[in-house]
PDB file of C-alpha atoms in Angstrom:
ATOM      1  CA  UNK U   1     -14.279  49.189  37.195  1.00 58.00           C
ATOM      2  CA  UNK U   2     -12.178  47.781  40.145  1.00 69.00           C
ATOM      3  CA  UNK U   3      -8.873  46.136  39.701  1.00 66.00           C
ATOM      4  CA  UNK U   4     -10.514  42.793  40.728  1.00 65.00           C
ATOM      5  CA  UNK U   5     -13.082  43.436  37.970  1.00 63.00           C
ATOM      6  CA  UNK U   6     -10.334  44.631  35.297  1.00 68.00           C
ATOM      7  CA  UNK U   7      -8.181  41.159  36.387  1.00 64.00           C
ATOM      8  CA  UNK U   8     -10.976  39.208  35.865  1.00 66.00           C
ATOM      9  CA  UNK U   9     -11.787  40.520  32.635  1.00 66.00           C
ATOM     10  CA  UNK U  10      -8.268  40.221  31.579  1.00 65.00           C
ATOM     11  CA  UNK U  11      -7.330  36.519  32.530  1.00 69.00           C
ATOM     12  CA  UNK U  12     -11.308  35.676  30.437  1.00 71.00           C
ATOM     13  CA  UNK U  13      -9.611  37.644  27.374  1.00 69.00           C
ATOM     14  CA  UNK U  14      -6.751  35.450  27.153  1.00 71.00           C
ATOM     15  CA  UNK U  15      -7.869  32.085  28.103  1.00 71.00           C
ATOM     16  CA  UNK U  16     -10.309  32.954  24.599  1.00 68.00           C
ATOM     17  CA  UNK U  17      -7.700  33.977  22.842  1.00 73.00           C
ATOM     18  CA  UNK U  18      -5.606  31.032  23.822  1.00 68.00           C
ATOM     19  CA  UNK U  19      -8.437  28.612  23.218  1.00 67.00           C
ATOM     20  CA  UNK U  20      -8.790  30.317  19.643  1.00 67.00           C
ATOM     21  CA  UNK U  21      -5.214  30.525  19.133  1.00 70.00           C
ATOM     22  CA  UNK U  22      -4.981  26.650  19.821  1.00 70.00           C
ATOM     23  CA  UNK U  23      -7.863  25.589  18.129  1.00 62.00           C
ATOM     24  CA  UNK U  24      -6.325  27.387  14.704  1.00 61.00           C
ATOM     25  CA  UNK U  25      -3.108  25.280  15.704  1.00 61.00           C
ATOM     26  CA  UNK U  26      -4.770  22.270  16.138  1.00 64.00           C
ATOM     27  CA  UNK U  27      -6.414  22.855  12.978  1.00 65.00           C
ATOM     28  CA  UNK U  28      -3.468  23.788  10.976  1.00 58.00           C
ATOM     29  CA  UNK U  29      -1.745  20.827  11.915  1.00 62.00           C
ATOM     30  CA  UNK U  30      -4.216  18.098  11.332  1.00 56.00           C
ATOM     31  CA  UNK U  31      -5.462  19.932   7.663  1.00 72.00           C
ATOM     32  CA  UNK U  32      -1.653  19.387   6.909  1.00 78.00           C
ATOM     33  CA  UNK U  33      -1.424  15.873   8.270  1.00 85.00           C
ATOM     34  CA  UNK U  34      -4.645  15.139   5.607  1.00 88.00           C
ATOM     35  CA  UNK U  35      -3.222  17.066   2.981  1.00 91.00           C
ATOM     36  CA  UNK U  36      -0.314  14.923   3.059  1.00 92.00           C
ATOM     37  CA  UNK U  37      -1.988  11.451   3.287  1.00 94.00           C
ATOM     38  CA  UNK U  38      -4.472  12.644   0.731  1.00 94.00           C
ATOM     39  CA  UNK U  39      -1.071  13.139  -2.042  1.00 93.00           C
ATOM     40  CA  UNK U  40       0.629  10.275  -0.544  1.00 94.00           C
ATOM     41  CA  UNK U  41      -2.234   8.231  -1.629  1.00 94.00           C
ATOM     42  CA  UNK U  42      -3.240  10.294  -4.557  1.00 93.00           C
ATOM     43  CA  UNK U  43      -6.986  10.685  -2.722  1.00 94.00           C
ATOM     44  CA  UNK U  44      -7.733  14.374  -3.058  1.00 94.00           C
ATOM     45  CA  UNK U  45     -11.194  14.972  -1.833  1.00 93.00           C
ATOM     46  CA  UNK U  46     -14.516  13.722  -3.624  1.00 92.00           C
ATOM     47  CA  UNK U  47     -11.385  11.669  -6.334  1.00 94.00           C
ATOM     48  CA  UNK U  48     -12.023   8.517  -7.253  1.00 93.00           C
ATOM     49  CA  UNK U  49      -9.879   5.417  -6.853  1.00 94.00           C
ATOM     50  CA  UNK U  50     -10.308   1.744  -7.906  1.00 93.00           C
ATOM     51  CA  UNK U  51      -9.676  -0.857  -5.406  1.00 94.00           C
ATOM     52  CA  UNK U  52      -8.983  -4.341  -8.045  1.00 92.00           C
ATOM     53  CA  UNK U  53      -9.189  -7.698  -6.245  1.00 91.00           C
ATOM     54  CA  UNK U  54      -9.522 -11.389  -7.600  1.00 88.00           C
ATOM     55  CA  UNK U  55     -12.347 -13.545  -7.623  1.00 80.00           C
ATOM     56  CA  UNK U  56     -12.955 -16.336  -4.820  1.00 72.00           C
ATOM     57  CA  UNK U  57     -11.848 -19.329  -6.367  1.00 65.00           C
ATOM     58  CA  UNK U  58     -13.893 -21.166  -4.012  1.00 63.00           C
ATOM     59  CA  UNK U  59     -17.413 -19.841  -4.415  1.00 64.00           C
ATOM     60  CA  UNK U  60     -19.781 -19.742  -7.479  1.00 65.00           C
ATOM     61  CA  UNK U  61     -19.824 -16.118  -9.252  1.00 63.00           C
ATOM     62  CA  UNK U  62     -18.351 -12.885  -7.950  1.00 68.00           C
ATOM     63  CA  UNK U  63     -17.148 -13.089  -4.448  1.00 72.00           C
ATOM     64  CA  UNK U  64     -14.548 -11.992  -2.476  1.00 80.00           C
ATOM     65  CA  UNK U  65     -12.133 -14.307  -0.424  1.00 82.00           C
ATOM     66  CA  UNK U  66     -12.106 -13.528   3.140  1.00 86.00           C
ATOM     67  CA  UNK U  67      -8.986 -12.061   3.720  1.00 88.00           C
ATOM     68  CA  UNK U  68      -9.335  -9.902   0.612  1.00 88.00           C
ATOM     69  CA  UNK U  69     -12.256  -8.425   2.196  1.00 89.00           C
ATOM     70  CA  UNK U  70     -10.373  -7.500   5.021  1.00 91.00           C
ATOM     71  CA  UNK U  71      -7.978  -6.164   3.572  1.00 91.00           C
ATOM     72  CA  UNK U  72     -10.316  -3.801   1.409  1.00 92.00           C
ATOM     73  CA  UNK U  73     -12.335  -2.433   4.804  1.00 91.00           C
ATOM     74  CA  UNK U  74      -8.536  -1.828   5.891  1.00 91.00           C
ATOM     75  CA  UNK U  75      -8.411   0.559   2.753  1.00 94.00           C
ATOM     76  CA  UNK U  76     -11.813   2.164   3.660  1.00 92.00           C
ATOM     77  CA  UNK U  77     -11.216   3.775   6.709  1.00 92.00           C
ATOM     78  CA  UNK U  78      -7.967   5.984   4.303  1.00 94.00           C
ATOM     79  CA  UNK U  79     -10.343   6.498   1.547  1.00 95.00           C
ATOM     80  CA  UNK U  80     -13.082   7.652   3.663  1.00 94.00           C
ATOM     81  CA  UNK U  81     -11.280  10.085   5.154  1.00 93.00           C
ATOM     82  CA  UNK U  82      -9.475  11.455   2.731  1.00 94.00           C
ATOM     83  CA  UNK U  83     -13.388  12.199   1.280  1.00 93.00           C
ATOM     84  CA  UNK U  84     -12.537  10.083  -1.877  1.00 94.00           C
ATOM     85  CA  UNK U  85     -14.680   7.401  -3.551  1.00 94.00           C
ATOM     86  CA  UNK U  86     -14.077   3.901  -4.229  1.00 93.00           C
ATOM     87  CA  UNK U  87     -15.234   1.508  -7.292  1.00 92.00           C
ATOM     88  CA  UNK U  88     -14.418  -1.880  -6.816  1.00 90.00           C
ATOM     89  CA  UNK U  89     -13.427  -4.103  -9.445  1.00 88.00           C
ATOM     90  CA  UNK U  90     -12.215  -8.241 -10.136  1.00 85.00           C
ATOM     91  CA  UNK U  91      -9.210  -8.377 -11.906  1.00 82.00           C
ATOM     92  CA  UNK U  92     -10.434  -9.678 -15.130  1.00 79.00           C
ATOM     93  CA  UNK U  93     -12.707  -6.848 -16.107  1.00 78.00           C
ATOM     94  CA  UNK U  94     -10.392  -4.020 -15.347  1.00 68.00           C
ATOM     95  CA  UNK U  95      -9.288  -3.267 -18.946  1.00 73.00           C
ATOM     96  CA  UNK U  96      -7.634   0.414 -18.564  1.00 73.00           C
ATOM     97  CA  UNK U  97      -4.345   1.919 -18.052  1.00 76.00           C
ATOM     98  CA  UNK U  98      -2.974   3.558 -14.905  1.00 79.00           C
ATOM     99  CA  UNK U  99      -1.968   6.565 -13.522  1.00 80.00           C
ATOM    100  CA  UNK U 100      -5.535   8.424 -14.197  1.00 86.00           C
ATOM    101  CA  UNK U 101      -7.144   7.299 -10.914  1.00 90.00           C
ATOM    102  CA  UNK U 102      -5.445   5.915  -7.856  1.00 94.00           C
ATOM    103  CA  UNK U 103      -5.082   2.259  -7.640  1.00 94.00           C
ATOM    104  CA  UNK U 104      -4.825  -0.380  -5.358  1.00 95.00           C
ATOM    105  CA  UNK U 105      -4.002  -3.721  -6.060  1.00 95.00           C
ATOM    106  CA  UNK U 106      -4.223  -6.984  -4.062  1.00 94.00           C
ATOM    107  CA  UNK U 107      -3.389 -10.533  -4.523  1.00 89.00           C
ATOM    108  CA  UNK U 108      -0.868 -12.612  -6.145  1.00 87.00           C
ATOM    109  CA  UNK U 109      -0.023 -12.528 -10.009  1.00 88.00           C
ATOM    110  CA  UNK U 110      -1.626 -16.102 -10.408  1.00 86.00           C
ATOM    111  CA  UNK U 111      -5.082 -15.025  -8.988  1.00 88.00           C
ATOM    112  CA  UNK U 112      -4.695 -10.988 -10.038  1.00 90.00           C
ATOM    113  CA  UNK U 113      -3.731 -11.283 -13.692  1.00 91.00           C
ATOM    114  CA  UNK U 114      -4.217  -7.563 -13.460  1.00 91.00           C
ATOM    115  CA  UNK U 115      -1.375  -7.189 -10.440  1.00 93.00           C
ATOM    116  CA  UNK U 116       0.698  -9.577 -12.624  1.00 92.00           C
ATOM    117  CA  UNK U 117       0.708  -7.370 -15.282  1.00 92.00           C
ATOM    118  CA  UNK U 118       1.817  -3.950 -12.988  1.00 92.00           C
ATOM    119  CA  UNK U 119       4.753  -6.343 -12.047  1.00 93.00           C
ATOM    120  CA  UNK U 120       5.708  -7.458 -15.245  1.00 91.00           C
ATOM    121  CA  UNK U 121       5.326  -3.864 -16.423  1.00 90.00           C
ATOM    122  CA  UNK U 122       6.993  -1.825 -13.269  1.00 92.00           C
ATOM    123  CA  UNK U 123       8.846  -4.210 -11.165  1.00 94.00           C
ATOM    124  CA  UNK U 124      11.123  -6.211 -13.563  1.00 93.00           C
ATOM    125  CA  UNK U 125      13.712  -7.419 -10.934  1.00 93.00           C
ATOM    126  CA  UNK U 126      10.687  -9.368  -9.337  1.00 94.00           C
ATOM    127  CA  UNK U 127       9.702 -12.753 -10.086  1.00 93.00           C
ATOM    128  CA  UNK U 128       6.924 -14.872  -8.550  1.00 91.00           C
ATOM    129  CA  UNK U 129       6.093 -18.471  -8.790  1.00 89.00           C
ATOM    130  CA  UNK U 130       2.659 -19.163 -10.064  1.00 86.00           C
ATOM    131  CA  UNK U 131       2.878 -22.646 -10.392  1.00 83.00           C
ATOM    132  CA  UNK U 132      -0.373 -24.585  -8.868  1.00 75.00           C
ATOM    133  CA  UNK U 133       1.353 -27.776  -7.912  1.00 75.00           C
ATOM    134  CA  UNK U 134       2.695 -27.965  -4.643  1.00 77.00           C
ATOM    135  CA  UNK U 135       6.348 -27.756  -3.535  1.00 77.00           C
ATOM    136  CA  UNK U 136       9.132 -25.838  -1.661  1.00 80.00           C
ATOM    137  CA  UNK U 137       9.043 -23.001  -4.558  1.00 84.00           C
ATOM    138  CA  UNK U 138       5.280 -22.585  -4.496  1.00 85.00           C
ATOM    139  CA  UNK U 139       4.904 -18.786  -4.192  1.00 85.00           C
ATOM    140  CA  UNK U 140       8.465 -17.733  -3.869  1.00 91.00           C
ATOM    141  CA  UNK U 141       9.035 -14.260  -4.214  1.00 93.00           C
ATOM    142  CA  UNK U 142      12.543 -13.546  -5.875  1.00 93.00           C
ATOM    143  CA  UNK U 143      13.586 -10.008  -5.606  1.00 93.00           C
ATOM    144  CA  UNK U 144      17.206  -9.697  -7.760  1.00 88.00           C
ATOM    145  CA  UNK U 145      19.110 -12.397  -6.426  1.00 88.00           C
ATOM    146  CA  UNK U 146      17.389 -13.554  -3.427  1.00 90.00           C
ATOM    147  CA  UNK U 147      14.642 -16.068  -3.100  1.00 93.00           C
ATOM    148  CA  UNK U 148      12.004 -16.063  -0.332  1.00 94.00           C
ATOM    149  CA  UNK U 149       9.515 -19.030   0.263  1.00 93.00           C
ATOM    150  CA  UNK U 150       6.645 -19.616   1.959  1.00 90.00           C
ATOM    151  CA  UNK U 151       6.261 -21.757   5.067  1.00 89.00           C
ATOM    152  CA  UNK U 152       2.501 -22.139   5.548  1.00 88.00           C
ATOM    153  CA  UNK U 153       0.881 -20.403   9.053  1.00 88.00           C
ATOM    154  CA  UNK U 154       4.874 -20.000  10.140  1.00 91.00           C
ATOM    155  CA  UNK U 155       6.541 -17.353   7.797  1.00 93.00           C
ATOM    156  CA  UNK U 156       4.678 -15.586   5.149  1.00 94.00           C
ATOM    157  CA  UNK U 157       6.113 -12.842   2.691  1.00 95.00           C
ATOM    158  CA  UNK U 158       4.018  -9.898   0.630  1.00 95.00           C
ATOM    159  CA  UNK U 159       5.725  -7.206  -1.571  1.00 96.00           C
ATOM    160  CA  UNK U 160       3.782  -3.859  -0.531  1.00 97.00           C
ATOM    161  CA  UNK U 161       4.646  -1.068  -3.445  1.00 96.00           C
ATOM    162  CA  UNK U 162       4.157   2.364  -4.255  1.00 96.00           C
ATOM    163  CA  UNK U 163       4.521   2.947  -7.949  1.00 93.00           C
ATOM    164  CA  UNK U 164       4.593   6.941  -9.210  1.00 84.00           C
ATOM    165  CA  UNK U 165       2.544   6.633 -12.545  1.00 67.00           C
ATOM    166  CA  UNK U 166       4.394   9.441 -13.996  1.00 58.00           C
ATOM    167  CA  UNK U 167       3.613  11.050 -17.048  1.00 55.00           C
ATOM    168  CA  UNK U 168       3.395  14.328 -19.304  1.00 48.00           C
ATOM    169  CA  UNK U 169      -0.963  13.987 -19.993  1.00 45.00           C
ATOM    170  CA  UNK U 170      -1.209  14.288 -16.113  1.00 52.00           C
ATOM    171  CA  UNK U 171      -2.034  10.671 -15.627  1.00 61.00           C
ATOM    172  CA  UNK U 172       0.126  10.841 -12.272  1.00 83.00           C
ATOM    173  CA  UNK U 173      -1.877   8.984  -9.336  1.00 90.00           C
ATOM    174  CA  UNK U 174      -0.104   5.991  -8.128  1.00 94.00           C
ATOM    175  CA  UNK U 175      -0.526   2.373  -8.357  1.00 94.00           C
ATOM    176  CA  UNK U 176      -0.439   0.083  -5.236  1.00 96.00           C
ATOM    177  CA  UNK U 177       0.220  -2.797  -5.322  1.00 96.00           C
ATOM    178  CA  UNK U 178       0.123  -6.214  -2.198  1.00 95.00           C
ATOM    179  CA  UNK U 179       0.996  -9.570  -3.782  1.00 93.00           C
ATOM    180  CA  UNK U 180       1.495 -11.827  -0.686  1.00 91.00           C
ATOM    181  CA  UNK U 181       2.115 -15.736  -0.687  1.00 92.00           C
ATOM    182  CA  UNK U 182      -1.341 -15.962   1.010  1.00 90.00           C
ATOM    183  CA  UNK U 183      -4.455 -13.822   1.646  1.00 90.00           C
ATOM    184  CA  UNK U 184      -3.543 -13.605   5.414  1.00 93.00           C
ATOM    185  CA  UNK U 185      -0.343 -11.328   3.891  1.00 94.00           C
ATOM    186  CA  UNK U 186      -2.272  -8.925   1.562  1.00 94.00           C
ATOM    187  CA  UNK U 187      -4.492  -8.169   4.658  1.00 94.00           C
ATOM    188  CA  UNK U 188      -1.914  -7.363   6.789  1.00 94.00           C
ATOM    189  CA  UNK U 189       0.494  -5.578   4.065  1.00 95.00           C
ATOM    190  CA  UNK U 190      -2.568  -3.166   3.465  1.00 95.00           C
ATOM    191  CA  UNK U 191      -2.907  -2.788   7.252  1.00 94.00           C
ATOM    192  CA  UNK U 192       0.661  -1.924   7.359  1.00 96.00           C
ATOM    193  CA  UNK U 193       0.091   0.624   4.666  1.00 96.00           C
ATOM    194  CA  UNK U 194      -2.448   2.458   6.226  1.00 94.00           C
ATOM    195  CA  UNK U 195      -0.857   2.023   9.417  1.00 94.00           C
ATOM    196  CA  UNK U 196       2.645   3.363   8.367  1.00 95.00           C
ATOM    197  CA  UNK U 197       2.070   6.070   5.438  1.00 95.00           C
ATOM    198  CA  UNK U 198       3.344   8.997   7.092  1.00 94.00           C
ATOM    199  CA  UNK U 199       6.770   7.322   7.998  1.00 94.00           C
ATOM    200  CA  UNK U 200       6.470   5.996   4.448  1.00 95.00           C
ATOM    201  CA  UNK U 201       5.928   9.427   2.889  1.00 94.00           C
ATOM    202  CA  UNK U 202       8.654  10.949   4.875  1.00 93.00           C
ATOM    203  CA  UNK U 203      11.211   8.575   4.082  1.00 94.00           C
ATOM    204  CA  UNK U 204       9.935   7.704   0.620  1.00 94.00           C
ATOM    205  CA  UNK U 205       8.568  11.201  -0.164  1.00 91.00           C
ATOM    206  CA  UNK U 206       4.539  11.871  -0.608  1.00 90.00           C
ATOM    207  CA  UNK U 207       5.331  11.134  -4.117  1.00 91.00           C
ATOM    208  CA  UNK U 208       7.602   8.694  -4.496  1.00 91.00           C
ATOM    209  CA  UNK U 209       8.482   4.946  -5.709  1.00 93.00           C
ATOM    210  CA  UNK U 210       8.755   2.021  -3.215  1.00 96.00           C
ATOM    211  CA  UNK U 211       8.817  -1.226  -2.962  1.00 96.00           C
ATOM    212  CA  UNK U 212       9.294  -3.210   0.622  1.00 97.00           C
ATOM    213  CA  UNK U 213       9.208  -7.097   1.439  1.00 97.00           C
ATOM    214  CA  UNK U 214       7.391  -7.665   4.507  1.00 96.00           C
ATOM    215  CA  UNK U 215       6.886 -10.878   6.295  1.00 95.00           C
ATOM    216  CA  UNK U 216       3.675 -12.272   8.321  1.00 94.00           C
ATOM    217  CA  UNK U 217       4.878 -14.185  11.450  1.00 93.00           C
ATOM    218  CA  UNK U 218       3.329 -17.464  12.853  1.00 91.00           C
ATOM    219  CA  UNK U 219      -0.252 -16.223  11.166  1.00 92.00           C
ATOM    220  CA  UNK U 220      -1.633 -19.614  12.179  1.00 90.00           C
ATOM    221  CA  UNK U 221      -1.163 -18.360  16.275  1.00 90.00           C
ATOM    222  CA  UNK U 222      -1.294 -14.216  15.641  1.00 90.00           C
ATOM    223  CA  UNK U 223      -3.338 -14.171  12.478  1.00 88.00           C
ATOM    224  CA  UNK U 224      -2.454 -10.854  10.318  1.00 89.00           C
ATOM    225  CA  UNK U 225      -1.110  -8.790  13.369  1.00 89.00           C
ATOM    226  CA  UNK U 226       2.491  -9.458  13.665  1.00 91.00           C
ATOM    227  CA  UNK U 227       4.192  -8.063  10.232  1.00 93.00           C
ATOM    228  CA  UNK U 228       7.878  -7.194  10.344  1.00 94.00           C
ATOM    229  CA  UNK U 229       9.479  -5.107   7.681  1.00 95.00           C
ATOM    230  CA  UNK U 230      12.394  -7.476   5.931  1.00 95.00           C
ATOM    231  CA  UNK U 231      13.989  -5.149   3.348  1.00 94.00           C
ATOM    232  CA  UNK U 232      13.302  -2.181   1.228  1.00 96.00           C
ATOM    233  CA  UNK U 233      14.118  -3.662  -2.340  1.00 96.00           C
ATOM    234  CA  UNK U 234      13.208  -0.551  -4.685  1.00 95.00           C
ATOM    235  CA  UNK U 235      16.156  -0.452  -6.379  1.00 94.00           C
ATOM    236  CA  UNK U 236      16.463  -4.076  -7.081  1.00 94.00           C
ATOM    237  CA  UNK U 237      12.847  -4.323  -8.005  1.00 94.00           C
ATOM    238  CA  UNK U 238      12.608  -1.855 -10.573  1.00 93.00           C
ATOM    239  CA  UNK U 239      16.311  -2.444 -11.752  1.00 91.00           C
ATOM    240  CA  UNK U 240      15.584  -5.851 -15.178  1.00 88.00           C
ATOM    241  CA  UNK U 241      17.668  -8.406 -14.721  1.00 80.00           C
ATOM    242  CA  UNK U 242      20.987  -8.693 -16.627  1.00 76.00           C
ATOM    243  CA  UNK U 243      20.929 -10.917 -19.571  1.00 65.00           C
ATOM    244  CA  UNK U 244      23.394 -13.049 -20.316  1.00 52.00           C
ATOM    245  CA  UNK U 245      25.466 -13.132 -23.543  1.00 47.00           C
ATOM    246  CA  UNK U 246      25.620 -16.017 -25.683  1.00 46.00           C
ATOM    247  CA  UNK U 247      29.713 -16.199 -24.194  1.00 47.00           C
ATOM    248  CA  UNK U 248      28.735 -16.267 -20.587  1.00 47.00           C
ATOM    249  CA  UNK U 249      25.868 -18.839 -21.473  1.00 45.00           C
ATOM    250  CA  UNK U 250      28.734 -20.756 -23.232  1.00 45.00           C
ATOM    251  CA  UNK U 251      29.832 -23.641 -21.107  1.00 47.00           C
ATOM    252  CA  UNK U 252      33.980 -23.556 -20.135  1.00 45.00           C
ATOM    253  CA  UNK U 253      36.288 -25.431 -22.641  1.00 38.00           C
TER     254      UNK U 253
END
């Protein structure tokens, strides 16, 4: 065999090698991208998950609203790829506890009596007006001490939360919960979910507790697109509120 022959040979070996060397990389690397996302959202493959949504006030029997169905193809694209399955269910008819099947969650506590009950249950330092009439406090969101209200097609806010359903019977996927001021807000706090959950999983951990506010901006020009992160308000969601005593309700003499 000549040298030319022998080179030849040589430079064929290792561009395979390399090419099988990078392809195990490659592989490596996205298997532990997936393995992550699949935790994150408690999705291992062929799990099941329940996606729980309320009815469309607006048309006769079971229907979705519009940007609830948006906001559930958003979903599809993570649970499809994280080879999990997905049963969906209205909010009435979802009588079962948590933590044995991921969850997800959309709409506000006076249309997803289910969602209002994770809040009441898991995020005590949140309040949300469910009042029909209309009026400046319509909707508003109060996290601890600080109110946020909605200004229709302008500025539109959505809690987006993780909540670990921890437990010792190994009931431990997570709940997720979107109650925005407005459909528009769900669809784009799920968007921001699947858009974001690795930097949400590093900084939250694959396992951990969140809650964030986001707000929607000028959805009546941009639609769902433009979402800005306002504050991370864990602590003061899952922290109850103080009660007064009877002395500090007891007017000043």
């Amino acid at each position: 065999m000549s040298d030319d022959v022998r080179n030849l040979v040589l430079a064929l070996a290792a561009l395979v090698i390399g090419a099988v060397i990078g392809w195990f990389a490659r592989s490596y690397v996205w298997r532990r991208r997936l393995d992550r996302k699949q935790r994150f959202f408690g999705l291992p493959k062929d799990s099941e998950c329940l996606l729980v949504v309320p009815r469309d006030p607006g048309a006769r029997g079971w229907s979705l609203a519009r940007h609830d169905a948006f906001a559930l193809l958003e979903l599809s694209a993570v649970i499809q790829e994280c080879g999990a399955h997905a049963e969906v269910l209205a909010h009435d008819t979802s009588w079962q506890g948590f933590g044995a099947r991921t969850e997800f969650c959309i709409g506000g506590p006076a249309a997803n009596l289910r969602l209002a009950a994770h809040v009441r249950s898991m995020l005590p330092g949140v309040d949300i007006n469910t009042e029909a009439t209309s009026g400046p406090e319509q909707g508003a969101i109060t996290v601890g001490n600080d109110t946020y209200r909605l200004d229709k097609g302008a500025v539109e806010y959505v809690l987006l939360a993780r909540l670990a359903a921890a437990g010792d019977t190994g009931n431990d996927r997570p709940v997720f919960l979107s109650s925005g001021q407005r459909g528009i807000a769900n669809q784009a706090a799920v968007r921001y979910l699947a858009r974001h959950h690795a930097r949400l999983a590093r900084k939250h951990g694959v396992d951990g507790t969140f809650c964030l506010l986001l707000r929607v901006v000028n959805s009546q020009a941009y639609g769902s697109d433009v979402v800005e992160l306002v504050a991370d308000v864990t602590k003061a969601a899952t922290t109850p509120p103080k009660i007064k005593s009877q002395r500090d309700r007891s007017p000043a003499t």
